[in-house]
Amino acid sequence: MTDQVRQDAIERAWQDLVATARRTAAEGLVVGTSGNVSVRVGSLVLVTPSGVPYDRLTREDAVAVDLDGNQVLGDLAPTSELPLHLELYRNTSAGAVVHTHAVHATAVSTLVPELPLIHYMAGAMGGPVRVAEYALYGTEELARNMLRALHERTACLLQNHGTVAYADSLDQAYDRTAQLEWMCRLWLTAASVPGHAPTLLTSSQLSEASEKLRSYGQPDTP
């Protein structure tokens, strides 16, 4: 990869990252400067900077680190949750990561150790979504707790904190984040009806749906 091709790839990735970060705010998944987004470009990880409103980010604000966390691009400090992002890139096939403080998902993280199987879209995340044990934000301990909760999963809840989802692309990581928030809202709504308990899926029903989800969407073109 030539220097110009690499620079073009970084610029495109930064534009997509900023657009995704702004989308999390516009659609109510974060408030203010909470939450963060990252995307991998080769051996670099582009991340949102710490404490900067997403609507103020420009192409000159791009921030990138290597997989050891050394900053190699930009003057702004990277997100305080950098350990969380790097833990995923070092240990999974993640191409992009979205972390939010979505209200319904965060509420669920305070109530149960695992989101009950309220909907088959849990299959799109690898199975029942777990809650990572609480640890102080921005710490290696939180990153380790998250990684355990993500074993064979692509999304999890962080206790009393929020959500994490990863995927090959920013669009897919965002979609998983939004789906997780929707499932949490669904379960909270159903569970709040007095005198009733929501019907949950069985593990076999989820497995059946998960298998069908693998072929969901348009077929790949040759």
mmCIF file with all atom_site columns, C-alpha atoms in Angstrom:
data_model
loop_
_atom_site.group_PDB
_atom_site.id
_atom_site.type_symbol
_atom_site.label_atom_id
_atom_site.label_alt_id
_atom_site.label_comp_id
_atom_site.label_asym_id
_atom_site.label_entity_id
_atom_site.label_seq_id
_atom_site.pdbx_PDB_ins_code
_atom_site.Cartn_x
_atom_site.Cartn_y
_atom_site.Cartn_z
_atom_site.occupancy
_atom_site.B_iso_or_equiv
_atom_site.pdbx_formal_charge
_atom_site.auth_seq_id
_atom_site.auth_comp_id
_atom_site.auth_asym_id
_atom_site.auth_atom_id
_atom_site.pdbx_PDB_model_num
ATOM 1   C CA . MET A 1 1   ? 0.000   0.000   0.000  1.00 0.00 ? 1   MET A CA 1
ATOM 2   C CA . THR A 1 2   ? 1.472   3.338   -1.072 1.00 0.00 ? 2   THR A CA 1
ATOM 3   C CA . ASP A 1 3   ? 1.539   6.288   1.315  1.00 0.00 ? 3   ASP A CA 1
ATOM 4   C CA . GLN A 1 4   ? -1.153  8.086   -0.707 1.00 0.00 ? 4   GLN A CA 1
ATOM 5   C CA . VAL A 1 5   ? -3.451  5.052   -0.795 1.00 0.00 ? 5   VAL A CA 1
ATOM 6   C CA . ARG A 1 6   ? -2.949  4.609   2.951  1.00 0.00 ? 6   ARG A CA 1
ATOM 7   C CA . GLN A 1 7   ? -3.692  8.279   3.598  1.00 0.00 ? 7   GLN A CA 1
ATOM 8   C CA . ASP A 1 8   ? -6.847  8.111   1.468  1.00 0.00 ? 8   ASP A CA 1
ATOM 9   C CA . ALA A 1 9   ? -8.015  5.020   3.382  1.00 0.00 ? 9   ALA A CA 1
ATOM 10  C CA . ILE A 1 10  ? -7.445  6.777   6.704  1.00 0.00 ? 10  ILE A CA 1
ATOM 11  C CA . GLU A 1 11  ? -9.360  9.867   5.576  1.00 0.00 ? 11  GLU A CA 1
ATOM 12  C CA . ARG A 1 12  ? -12.323 7.809   4.359  1.00 0.00 ? 12  ARG A CA 1
ATOM 13  C CA . ALA A 1 13  ? -12.352 5.772   7.567  1.00 0.00 ? 13  ALA A CA 1
ATOM 14  C CA . TRP A 1 14  ? -12.260 8.934   9.688  1.00 0.00 ? 14  TRP A CA 1
ATOM 15  C CA . GLN A 1 15  ? -15.213 10.393  7.779  1.00 0.00 ? 15  GLN A CA 1
ATOM 16  C CA . ASP A 1 16  ? -17.186 7.179   8.314  1.00 0.00 ? 16  ASP A CA 1
ATOM 17  C CA . LEU A 1 17  ? -16.219 7.100   12.001 1.00 0.00 ? 17  LEU A CA 1
ATOM 18  C CA . VAL A 1 18  ? -17.394 10.670  12.575 1.00 0.00 ? 18  VAL A CA 1
ATOM 19  C CA . ALA A 1 19  ? -20.659 9.963   10.748 1.00 0.00 ? 19  ALA A CA 1
ATOM 20  C CA . THR A 1 20  ? -21.268 6.897   12.938 1.00 0.00 ? 20  THR A CA 1
ATOM 21  C CA . ALA A 1 21  ? -20.440 8.787   16.131 1.00 0.00 ? 21  ALA A CA 1
ATOM 22  C CA . ARG A 1 22  ? -22.857 11.563  15.162 1.00 0.00 ? 22  ARG A CA 1
ATOM 23  C CA . ARG A 1 23  ? -25.499 8.958   14.434 1.00 0.00 ? 23  ARG A CA 1
ATOM 24  C CA . THR A 1 24  ? -25.220 7.525   17.957 1.00 0.00 ? 24  THR A CA 1
ATOM 25  C CA . ALA A 1 25  ? -25.941 10.988  19.334 1.00 0.00 ? 25  ALA A CA 1
ATOM 26  C CA . ALA A 1 26  ? -28.712 11.826  16.846 1.00 0.00 ? 26  ALA A CA 1
ATOM 27  C CA . GLU A 1 27  ? -30.538 8.570   17.574 1.00 0.00 ? 27  GLU A CA 1
ATOM 28  C CA . GLY A 1 28  ? -30.308 8.898   21.352 1.00 0.00 ? 28  GLY A CA 1
ATOM 29  C CA . LEU A 1 29  ? -27.752 6.191   22.079 1.00 0.00 ? 29  LEU A CA 1
ATOM 30  C CA . VAL A 1 30  ? -25.398 8.659   23.771 1.00 0.00 ? 30  VAL A CA 1
ATOM 31  C CA . VAL A 1 31  ? -25.735 12.002  25.521 1.00 0.00 ? 31  VAL A CA 1
ATOM 32  C CA . GLY A 1 32  ? -23.132 14.735  25.135 1.00 0.00 ? 32  GLY A CA 1
ATOM 33  C CA . THR A 1 33  ? -19.676 13.250  24.665 1.00 0.00 ? 33  THR A CA 1
ATOM 34  C CA . SER A 1 34  ? -20.446 9.882   26.240 1.00 0.00 ? 34  SER A CA 1
ATOM 35  C CA . GLY A 1 35  ? -19.709 6.718   24.278 1.00 0.00 ? 35  GLY A CA 1
ATOM 36  C CA . ASN A 1 36  ? -17.022 6.271   21.635 1.00 0.00 ? 36  ASN A CA 1
ATOM 37  C CA . VAL A 1 37  ? -16.384 4.724   18.234 1.00 0.00 ? 37  VAL A CA 1
ATOM 38  C CA . SER A 1 38  ? -13.358 3.189   16.551 1.00 0.00 ? 38  SER A CA 1
ATOM 39  C CA . VAL A 1 39  ? -12.411 1.579   13.262 1.00 0.00 ? 39  VAL A CA 1
ATOM 40  C CA . ARG A 1 40  ? -9.324  -0.346  12.191 1.00 0.00 ? 40  ARG A CA 1
ATOM 41  C CA . VAL A 1 41  ? -7.264  0.579   9.122  1.00 0.00 ? 41  VAL A CA 1
ATOM 42  C CA . GLY A 1 42  ? -4.468  -1.921  8.711  1.00 0.00 ? 42  GLY A CA 1
ATOM 43  C CA . SER A 1 43  ? -2.306  -1.759  11.833 1.00 0.00 ? 43  SER A CA 1
ATOM 44  C CA . LEU A 1 44  ? -3.886  1.512   12.989 1.00 0.00 ? 44  LEU A CA 1
ATOM 45  C CA . VAL A 1 45  ? -7.005  2.153   15.057 1.00 0.00 ? 45  VAL A CA 1
ATOM 46  C CA . LEU A 1 46  ? -8.871  5.402   14.483 1.00 0.00 ? 46  LEU A CA 1
ATOM 47  C CA . VAL A 1 47  ? -10.812 6.483   17.577 1.00 0.00 ? 47  VAL A CA 1
ATOM 48  C CA . THR A 1 48  ? -13.004 9.347   18.676 1.00 0.00 ? 48  THR A CA 1
ATOM 49  C CA . PRO A 1 49  ? -11.111 11.836  20.860 1.00 0.00 ? 49  PRO A CA 1
ATOM 50  C CA . SER A 1 50  ? -11.892 12.329  24.530 1.00 0.00 ? 50  SER A CA 1
ATOM 51  C CA . GLY A 1 51  ? -14.475 14.929  25.509 1.00 0.00 ? 51  GLY A CA 1
ATOM 52  C CA . VAL A 1 52  ? -15.058 16.510  22.092 1.00 0.00 ? 52  VAL A CA 1
ATOM 53  C CA . PRO A 1 53  ? -18.678 16.853  20.849 1.00 0.00 ? 53  PRO A CA 1
ATOM 54  C CA . TYR A 1 54  ? -19.101 14.825  17.695 1.00 0.00 ? 54  TYR A CA 1
ATOM 55  C CA . ASP A 1 55  ? -20.642 17.691  15.737 1.00 0.00 ? 55  ASP A CA 1
ATOM 56  C CA . ARG A 1 56  ? -17.399 19.650  16.144 1.00 0.00 ? 56  ARG A CA 1
ATOM 57  C CA . LEU A 1 57  ? -15.083 17.000  14.727 1.00 0.00 ? 57  LEU A CA 1
ATOM 58  C CA . THR A 1 58  ? -13.342 17.827  11.447 1.00 0.00 ? 58  THR A CA 1
ATOM 59  C CA . ARG A 1 59  ? -10.883 15.986  9.213  1.00 0.00 ? 59  ARG A CA 1
ATOM 60  C CA . GLU A 1 60  ? -8.043  17.738  11.059 1.00 0.00 ? 60  GLU A CA 1
ATOM 61  C CA . ASP A 1 61  ? -9.164  16.153  14.346 1.00 0.00 ? 61  ASP A CA 1
ATOM 62  C CA . ALA A 1 62  ? -8.392  12.582  13.278 1.00 0.00 ? 62  ALA A CA 1
ATOM 63  C CA . VAL A 1 63  ? -6.859  10.486  16.064 1.00 0.00 ? 63  VAL A CA 1
ATOM 64  C CA . ALA A 1 64  ? -5.139  7.134   15.544 1.00 0.00 ? 64  ALA A CA 1
ATOM 65  C CA . VAL A 1 65  ? -3.145  4.745   17.703 1.00 0.00 ? 65  VAL A CA 1
ATOM 66  C CA . ASP A 1 66  ? -1.265  1.534   17.045 1.00 0.00 ? 66  ASP A CA 1
ATOM 67  C CA . LEU A 1 67  ? -2.312  -1.748  18.639 1.00 0.00 ? 67  LEU A CA 1
ATOM 68  C CA . ASP A 1 68  ? -0.055  -1.001  21.611 1.00 0.00 ? 68  ASP A CA 1
ATOM 69  C CA . GLY A 1 69  ? -1.932  2.221   22.264 1.00 0.00 ? 69  GLY A CA 1
ATOM 70  C CA . ASN A 1 70  ? 0.792   4.586   21.069 1.00 0.00 ? 70  ASN A CA 1
ATOM 71  C CA . GLN A 1 71  ? -0.702  7.666   19.428 1.00 0.00 ? 71  GLN A CA 1
ATOM 72  C CA . VAL A 1 72  ? 0.545   8.021   15.859 1.00 0.00 ? 72  VAL A CA 1
ATOM 73  C CA . LEU A 1 73  ? -1.896  10.587  14.446 1.00 0.00 ? 73  LEU A CA 1
ATOM 74  C CA . GLY A 1 74  ? -3.524  13.727  15.789 1.00 0.00 ? 74  GLY A CA 1
ATOM 75  C CA . ASP A 1 75  ? -3.069  16.181  18.642 1.00 0.00 ? 75  ASP A CA 1
ATOM 76  C CA . LEU A 1 76  ? -6.280  15.418  20.566 1.00 0.00 ? 76  LEU A CA 1
ATOM 77  C CA . ALA A 1 77  ? -6.170  12.780  23.297 1.00 0.00 ? 77  ALA A CA 1
ATOM 78  C CA . PRO A 1 78  ? -7.925  9.523   22.336 1.00 0.00 ? 78  PRO A CA 1
ATOM 79  C CA . THR A 1 79  ? -11.048 8.332   24.124 1.00 0.00 ? 79  THR A CA 1
ATOM 80  C CA . SER A 1 80  ? -10.653 7.332   27.765 1.00 0.00 ? 80  SER A CA 1
ATOM 81  C CA . GLU A 1 81  ? -12.047 3.916   26.797 1.00 0.00 ? 81  GLU A CA 1
ATOM 82  C CA . LEU A 1 82  ? -9.080  3.153   24.568 1.00 0.00 ? 82  LEU A CA 1
ATOM 83  C CA . PRO A 1 83  ? -8.224  -0.041  26.557 1.00 0.00 ? 83  PRO A CA 1
ATOM 84  C CA . LEU A 1 84  ? -11.690 -1.412  25.766 1.00 0.00 ? 84  LEU A CA 1
ATOM 85  C CA . HIS A 1 85  ? -11.264 -0.862  22.031 1.00 0.00 ? 85  HIS A CA 1
ATOM 86  C CA . LEU A 1 86  ? -7.718  -2.203  21.888 1.00 0.00 ? 86  LEU A CA 1
ATOM 87  C CA . GLU A 1 87  ? -8.689  -5.332  23.810 1.00 0.00 ? 87  GLU A CA 1
ATOM 88  C CA . LEU A 1 88  ? -11.167 -6.143  21.052 1.00 0.00 ? 88  LEU A CA 1
ATOM 89  C CA . TYR A 1 89  ? -8.787  -5.484  18.176 1.00 0.00 ? 89  TYR A CA 1
ATOM 90  C CA . ARG A 1 90  ? -6.072  -7.590  19.784 1.00 0.00 ? 90  ARG A CA 1
ATOM 91  C CA . ASN A 1 91  ? -8.323  -10.552 20.574 1.00 0.00 ? 91  ASN A CA 1
ATOM 92  C CA . THR A 1 92  ? -11.091 -10.663 17.954 1.00 0.00 ? 92  THR A CA 1
ATOM 93  C CA . SER A 1 93  ? -11.608 -10.107 14.240 1.00 0.00 ? 93  SER A CA 1
ATOM 94  C CA . ALA A 1 94  ? -13.182 -6.689  14.916 1.00 0.00 ? 94  ALA A CA 1
ATOM 95  C CA . GLY A 1 95  ? -12.959 -4.126  12.150 1.00 0.00 ? 95  GLY A CA 1
ATOM 96  C CA . ALA A 1 96  ? -15.035 -1.555  14.048 1.00 0.00 ? 96  ALA A CA 1
ATOM 97  C CA . VAL A 1 97  ? -16.313 -1.012  17.592 1.00 0.00 ? 97  VAL A CA 1
ATOM 98  C CA . VAL A 1 98  ? -19.218 1.062   18.916 1.00 0.00 ? 98  VAL A CA 1
ATOM 99  C CA . HIS A 1 99  ? -19.611 1.812   22.637 1.00 0.00 ? 99  HIS A CA 1
ATOM 100 C CA . THR A 1 100 ? -22.681 3.679   23.921 1.00 0.00 ? 100 THR A CA 1
ATOM 101 C CA . HIS A 1 101 ? -24.533 4.604   27.101 1.00 0.00 ? 101 HIS A CA 1
ATOM 102 C CA . ALA A 1 102 ? -27.939 3.704   25.610 1.00 0.00 ? 102 ALA A CA 1
ATOM 103 C CA . VAL A 1 103 ? -30.549 4.191   28.329 1.00 0.00 ? 103 VAL A CA 1
ATOM 104 C CA . HIS A 1 104 ? -32.616 0.989   28.037 1.00 0.00 ? 104 HIS A CA 1
ATOM 105 C CA . ALA A 1 105 ? -29.569 -1.226  27.640 1.00 0.00 ? 105 ALA A CA 1
ATOM 106 C CA . THR A 1 106 ? -27.880 0.417   30.604 1.00 0.00 ? 106 THR A CA 1
ATOM 107 C CA . ALA A 1 107 ? -31.043 -0.070  32.666 1.00 0.00 ? 107 ALA A CA 1
ATOM 108 C CA . VAL A 1 108 ? -31.072 -3.780  31.811 1.00 0.00 ? 108 VAL A CA 1
ATOM 109 C CA . SER A 1 109 ? -27.404 -4.043  32.794 1.00 0.00 ? 109 SER A CA 1
ATOM 110 C CA . THR A 1 110 ? -28.400 -3.138  36.363 1.00 0.00 ? 110 THR A CA 1
ATOM 111 C CA . LEU A 1 111 ? -31.132 -5.784  36.608 1.00 0.00 ? 111 LEU A CA 1
ATOM 112 C CA . VAL A 1 112 ? -29.937 -9.108  35.192 1.00 0.00 ? 112 VAL A CA 1
ATOM 113 C CA . PRO A 1 113 ? -26.671 -10.942 34.393 1.00 0.00 ? 113 PRO A CA 1
ATOM 114 C CA . GLU A 1 114 ? -27.905 -11.684 30.863 1.00 0.00 ? 114 GLU A CA 1
ATOM 115 C CA . LEU A 1 115 ? -30.592 -10.147 28.660 1.00 0.00 ? 115 LEU A CA 1
ATOM 116 C CA . PRO A 1 116 ? -33.512 -12.616 28.671 1.00 0.00 ? 116 PRO A CA 1
ATOM 117 C CA . LEU A 1 117 ? -34.290 -14.200 25.288 1.00 0.00 ? 117 LEU A CA 1
ATOM 118 C CA . ILE A 1 118 ? -37.072 -11.814 24.400 1.00 0.00 ? 118 ILE A CA 1
ATOM 119 C CA . HIS A 1 119 ? -36.366 -11.821 20.640 1.00 0.00 ? 119 HIS A CA 1
ATOM 120 C CA . TYR A 1 120 ? -34.621 -13.943 18.038 1.00 0.00 ? 120 TYR A CA 1
ATOM 121 C CA . MET A 1 121 ? -32.309 -11.096 17.005 1.00 0.00 ? 121 MET A CA 1
ATOM 122 C CA . ALA A 1 122 ? -30.109 -12.209 19.891 1.00 0.00 ? 122 ALA A CA 1
ATOM 123 C CA . GLY A 1 123 ? -28.976 -14.764 17.339 1.00 0.00 ? 123 GLY A CA 1
ATOM 124 C CA . ALA A 1 124 ? -27.382 -11.989 15.292 1.00 0.00 ? 124 ALA A CA 1
ATOM 125 C CA . MET A 1 125 ? -25.053 -11.358 18.242 1.00 0.00 ? 125 MET A CA 1
ATOM 126 C CA . GLY A 1 126 ? -24.070 -14.974 18.720 1.00 0.00 ? 126 GLY A CA 1
ATOM 127 C CA . GLY A 1 127 ? -26.587 -15.845 21.437 1.00 0.00 ? 127 GLY A CA 1
ATOM 128 C CA . PRO A 1 128 ? -27.929 -14.475 24.724 1.00 0.00 ? 128 PRO A CA 1
ATOM 129 C CA . VAL A 1 129 ? -26.310 -11.113 25.428 1.00 0.00 ? 129 VAL A CA 1
ATOM 130 C CA . ARG A 1 130 ? -24.295 -11.167 28.655 1.00 0.00 ? 130 ARG A CA 1
ATOM 131 C CA . VAL A 1 131 ? -23.583 -8.400  31.159 1.00 0.00 ? 131 VAL A CA 1
ATOM 132 C CA . ALA A 1 132 ? -19.918 -7.706  31.889 1.00 0.00 ? 132 ALA A CA 1
ATOM 133 C CA . GLU A 1 133 ? -19.133 -7.255  35.579 1.00 0.00 ? 133 GLU A CA 1
ATOM 134 C CA . TYR A 1 134 ? -18.771 -3.631  36.655 1.00 0.00 ? 134 TYR A CA 1
ATOM 135 C CA . ALA A 1 135 ? -15.355 -1.986  36.692 1.00 0.00 ? 135 ALA A CA 1
ATOM 136 C CA . LEU A 1 136 ? -14.254 1.648   36.580 1.00 0.00 ? 136 LEU A CA 1
ATOM 137 C CA . TYR A 1 137 ? -14.511 3.148   33.102 1.00 0.00 ? 137 TYR A CA 1
ATOM 138 C CA . GLY A 1 138 ? -11.328 3.403   31.083 1.00 0.00 ? 138 GLY A CA 1
ATOM 139 C CA . THR A 1 139 ? -9.548  0.606   32.955 1.00 0.00 ? 139 THR A CA 1
ATOM 140 C CA . GLU A 1 140 ? -7.886  -2.598  31.852 1.00 0.00 ? 140 GLU A CA 1
ATOM 141 C CA . GLU A 1 141 ? -10.155 -4.407  34.324 1.00 0.00 ? 141 GLU A CA 1
ATOM 142 C CA . LEU A 1 142 ? -13.244 -3.230  32.471 1.00 0.00 ? 142 LEU A CA 1
ATOM 143 C CA . ALA A 1 143 ? -11.689 -4.284  29.167 1.00 0.00 ? 143 ALA A CA 1
ATOM 144 C CA . ARG A 1 144 ? -11.006 -7.773  30.533 1.00 0.00 ? 144 ARG A CA 1
ATOM 145 C CA . ASN A 1 145 ? -14.520 -8.094  31.963 1.00 0.00 ? 145 ASN A CA 1
ATOM 146 C CA . MET A 1 146 ? -15.954 -7.044  28.608 1.00 0.00 ? 146 MET A CA 1
ATOM 147 C CA . LEU A 1 147 ? -13.885 -9.586  26.707 1.00 0.00 ? 147 LEU A CA 1
ATOM 148 C CA . ARG A 1 148 ? -15.158 -12.412 28.935 1.00 0.00 ? 148 ARG A CA 1
ATOM 149 C CA . ALA A 1 149 ? -18.767 -11.335 28.353 1.00 0.00 ? 149 ALA A CA 1
ATOM 150 C CA . LEU A 1 150 ? -18.107 -11.260 24.610 1.00 0.00 ? 150 LEU A CA 1
ATOM 151 C CA . HIS A 1 151 ? -16.911 -14.862 24.392 1.00 0.00 ? 151 HIS A CA 1
ATOM 152 C CA . GLU A 1 152 ? -18.619 -16.209 21.235 1.00 0.00 ? 152 GLU A CA 1
ATOM 153 C CA . ARG A 1 153 ? -20.681 -12.997 21.088 1.00 0.00 ? 153 ARG A CA 1
ATOM 154 C CA . THR A 1 154 ? -20.453 -9.771  19.098 1.00 0.00 ? 154 THR A CA 1
ATOM 155 C CA . ALA A 1 155 ? -22.203 -7.521  21.640 1.00 0.00 ? 155 ALA A CA 1
ATOM 156 C CA . CYS A 1 156 ? -22.532 -7.243  25.399 1.00 0.00 ? 156 CYS A CA 1
ATOM 157 C CA . LEU A 1 157 ? -23.782 -4.979  28.154 1.00 0.00 ? 157 LEU A CA 1
ATOM 158 C CA . LEU A 1 158 ? -21.473 -3.296  30.643 1.00 0.00 ? 158 LEU A CA 1
ATOM 159 C CA . GLN A 1 159 ? -22.960 -3.298  34.144 1.00 0.00 ? 159 GLN A CA 1
ATOM 160 C CA . ASN A 1 160 ? -24.151 0.160   35.218 1.00 0.00 ? 160 ASN A CA 1
ATOM 161 C CA . HIS A 1 161 ? -22.432 1.572   32.154 1.00 0.00 ? 161 HIS A CA 1
ATOM 162 C CA . GLY A 1 162 ? -23.676 0.804   28.642 1.00 0.00 ? 162 GLY A CA 1
ATOM 163 C CA . THR A 1 163 ? -23.100 -1.325  25.546 1.00 0.00 ? 163 THR A CA 1
ATOM 164 C CA . VAL A 1 164 ? -20.290 -2.616  23.348 1.00 0.00 ? 164 VAL A CA 1
ATOM 165 C CA . ALA A 1 165 ? -20.701 -4.103  19.885 1.00 0.00 ? 165 ALA A CA 1
ATOM 166 C CA . TYR A 1 166 ? -18.145 -4.987  17.246 1.00 0.00 ? 166 TYR A CA 1
ATOM 167 C CA . ALA A 1 167 ? -18.270 -6.115  13.633 1.00 0.00 ? 167 ALA A CA 1
ATOM 168 C CA . ASP A 1 168 ? -16.369 -6.068  10.365 1.00 0.00 ? 168 ASP A CA 1
ATOM 169 C CA . SER A 1 169 ? -17.678 -2.593  9.530  1.00 0.00 ? 169 SER A CA 1
ATOM 170 C CA . LEU A 1 170 ? -18.926 0.538   11.273 1.00 0.00 ? 170 LEU A CA 1
ATOM 171 C CA . ASP A 1 171 ? -22.397 0.121   9.778  1.00 0.00 ? 171 ASP A CA 1
ATOM 172 C CA . GLN A 1 172 ? -22.719 -3.412  11.114 1.00 0.00 ? 172 GLN A CA 1
ATOM 173 C CA . ALA A 1 173 ? -21.344 -2.501  14.549 1.00 0.00 ? 173 ALA A CA 1
ATOM 174 C CA . TYR A 1 174 ? -23.828 0.354   14.737 1.00 0.00 ? 174 TYR A CA 1
ATOM 175 C CA . ASP A 1 175 ? -26.706 -1.882  13.626 1.00 0.00 ? 175 ASP A CA 1
ATOM 176 C CA . ARG A 1 176 ? -25.889 -4.401  16.366 1.00 0.00 ? 176 ARG A CA 1
ATOM 177 C CA . THR A 1 177 ? -25.794 -1.592  18.913 1.00 0.00 ? 177 THR A CA 1
ATOM 178 C CA . ALA A 1 178 ? -29.194 -0.307  17.826 1.00 0.00 ? 178 ALA A CA 1
ATOM 179 C CA . GLN A 1 179 ? -30.679 -3.822  17.801 1.00 0.00 ? 179 GLN A CA 1
ATOM 180 C CA . LEU A 1 180 ? -29.382 -4.451  21.314 1.00 0.00 ? 180 LEU A CA 1
ATOM 181 C CA . GLU A 1 181 ? -30.916 -1.234  22.619 1.00 0.00 ? 181 GLU A CA 1
ATOM 182 C CA . TRP A 1 182 ? -34.220 -2.150  20.937 1.00 0.00 ? 182 TRP A CA 1
ATOM 183 C CA . MET A 1 183 ? -34.241 -5.633  22.505 1.00 0.00 ? 183 MET A CA 1
ATOM 184 C CA . CYS A 1 184 ? -33.532 -4.165  25.930 1.00 0.00 ? 184 CYS A CA 1
ATOM 185 C CA . ARG A 1 185 ? -36.365 -1.683  25.517 1.00 0.00 ? 185 ARG A CA 1
ATOM 186 C CA . LEU A 1 186 ? -38.657 -4.502  24.386 1.00 0.00 ? 186 LEU A CA 1
ATOM 187 C CA . TRP A 1 187 ? -37.871 -6.644  27.430 1.00 0.00 ? 187 TRP A CA 1
ATOM 188 C CA . LEU A 1 188 ? -38.273 -3.740  29.863 1.00 0.00 ? 188 LEU A CA 1
ATOM 189 C CA . THR A 1 189 ? -41.619 -2.857  28.288 1.00 0.00 ? 189 THR A CA 1
ATOM 190 C CA . ALA A 1 190 ? -42.955 -6.420  28.404 1.00 0.00 ? 190 ALA A CA 1
ATOM 191 C CA . ALA A 1 191 ? -41.633 -7.073  31.925 1.00 0.00 ? 191 ALA A CA 1
ATOM 192 C CA . SER A 1 192 ? -43.283 -3.914  33.263 1.00 0.00 ? 192 SER A CA 1
ATOM 193 C CA . VAL A 1 193 ? -46.864 -5.118  32.667 1.00 0.00 ? 193 VAL A CA 1
ATOM 194 C CA . PRO A 1 194 ? -48.337 -5.954  36.111 1.00 0.00 ? 194 PRO A CA 1
ATOM 195 C CA . GLY A 1 195 ? -49.354 -9.571  36.607 1.00 0.00 ? 195 GLY A CA 1
ATOM 196 C CA . HIS A 1 196 ? -47.623 -10.821 33.490 1.00 0.00 ? 196 HIS A CA 1
ATOM 197 C CA . ALA A 1 197 ? -44.198 -12.204 32.616 1.00 0.00 ? 197 ALA A CA 1
ATOM 198 C CA . PRO A 1 198 ? -42.945 -12.061 29.038 1.00 0.00 ? 198 PRO A CA 1
ATOM 199 C CA . THR A 1 199 ? -42.736 -15.304 27.083 1.00 0.00 ? 199 THR A CA 1
ATOM 200 C CA . LEU A 1 200 ? -39.107 -16.054 26.292 1.00 0.00 ? 200 LEU A CA 1
ATOM 201 C CA . LEU A 1 201 ? -37.551 -18.078 23.512 1.00 0.00 ? 201 LEU A CA 1
ATOM 202 C CA . THR A 1 202 ? -36.038 -21.474 24.239 1.00 0.00 ? 202 THR A CA 1
ATOM 203 C CA . SER A 1 203 ? -32.429 -22.205 23.337 1.00 0.00 ? 203 SER A CA 1
ATOM 204 C CA . SER A 1 204 ? -33.586 -24.457 20.487 1.00 0.00 ? 204 SER A CA 1
ATOM 205 C CA . GLN A 1 205 ? -35.834 -21.711 19.101 1.00 0.00 ? 205 GLN A CA 1
ATOM 206 C CA . LEU A 1 206 ? -32.926 -19.286 19.213 1.00 0.00 ? 206 LEU A CA 1
ATOM 207 C CA . SER A 1 207 ? -30.636 -21.788 17.499 1.00 0.00 ? 207 SER A CA 1
ATOM 208 C CA . GLU A 1 208 ? -33.181 -22.262 14.721 1.00 0.00 ? 208 GLU A CA 1
ATOM 209 C CA . ALA A 1 209 ? -33.499 -18.499 14.224 1.00 0.00 ? 209 ALA A CA 1
ATOM 210 C CA . SER A 1 210 ? -29.726 -18.024 14.373 1.00 0.00 ? 210 SER A CA 1
ATOM 211 C CA . GLU A 1 211 ? -29.257 -20.531 11.565 1.00 0.00 ? 211 GLU A CA 1
ATOM 212 C CA . LYS A 1 212 ? -31.819 -18.745 9.411  1.00 0.00 ? 212 LYS A CA 1
ATOM 213 C CA . LEU A 1 213 ? -30.259 -15.344 10.115 1.00 0.00 ? 213 LEU A CA 1
ATOM 214 C CA . ARG A 1 214 ? -27.008 -16.524 8.521  1.00 0.00 ? 214 ARG A CA 1
ATOM 215 C CA . SER A 1 215 ? -28.651 -16.341 5.103  1.00 0.00 ? 215 SER A CA 1
ATOM 216 C CA . TYR A 1 216 ? -30.666 -13.164 5.802  1.00 0.00 ? 216 TYR A CA 1
ATOM 217 C CA . GLY A 1 217 ? -30.481 -10.353 3.245  1.00 0.00 ? 217 GLY A CA 1
ATOM 218 C CA . GLN A 1 218 ? -29.448 -10.295 -0.374 1.00 0.00 ? 218 GLN A CA 1
ATOM 219 C CA . PRO A 1 219 ? -27.237 -13.091 -1.743 1.00 0.00 ? 219 PRO A CA 1
ATOM 220 C CA . ASP A 1 220 ? -23.648 -12.232 -2.565 1.00 0.00 ? 220 ASP A CA 1
ATOM 221 C CA . THR A 1 221 ? -23.115 -11.398 -6.209 1.00 0.00 ? 221 THR A CA 1
ATOM 222 C CA . PRO A 1 222 ? -20.567 -13.501 -8.088 1.00 0.00 ? 222 PRO A CA 1
#
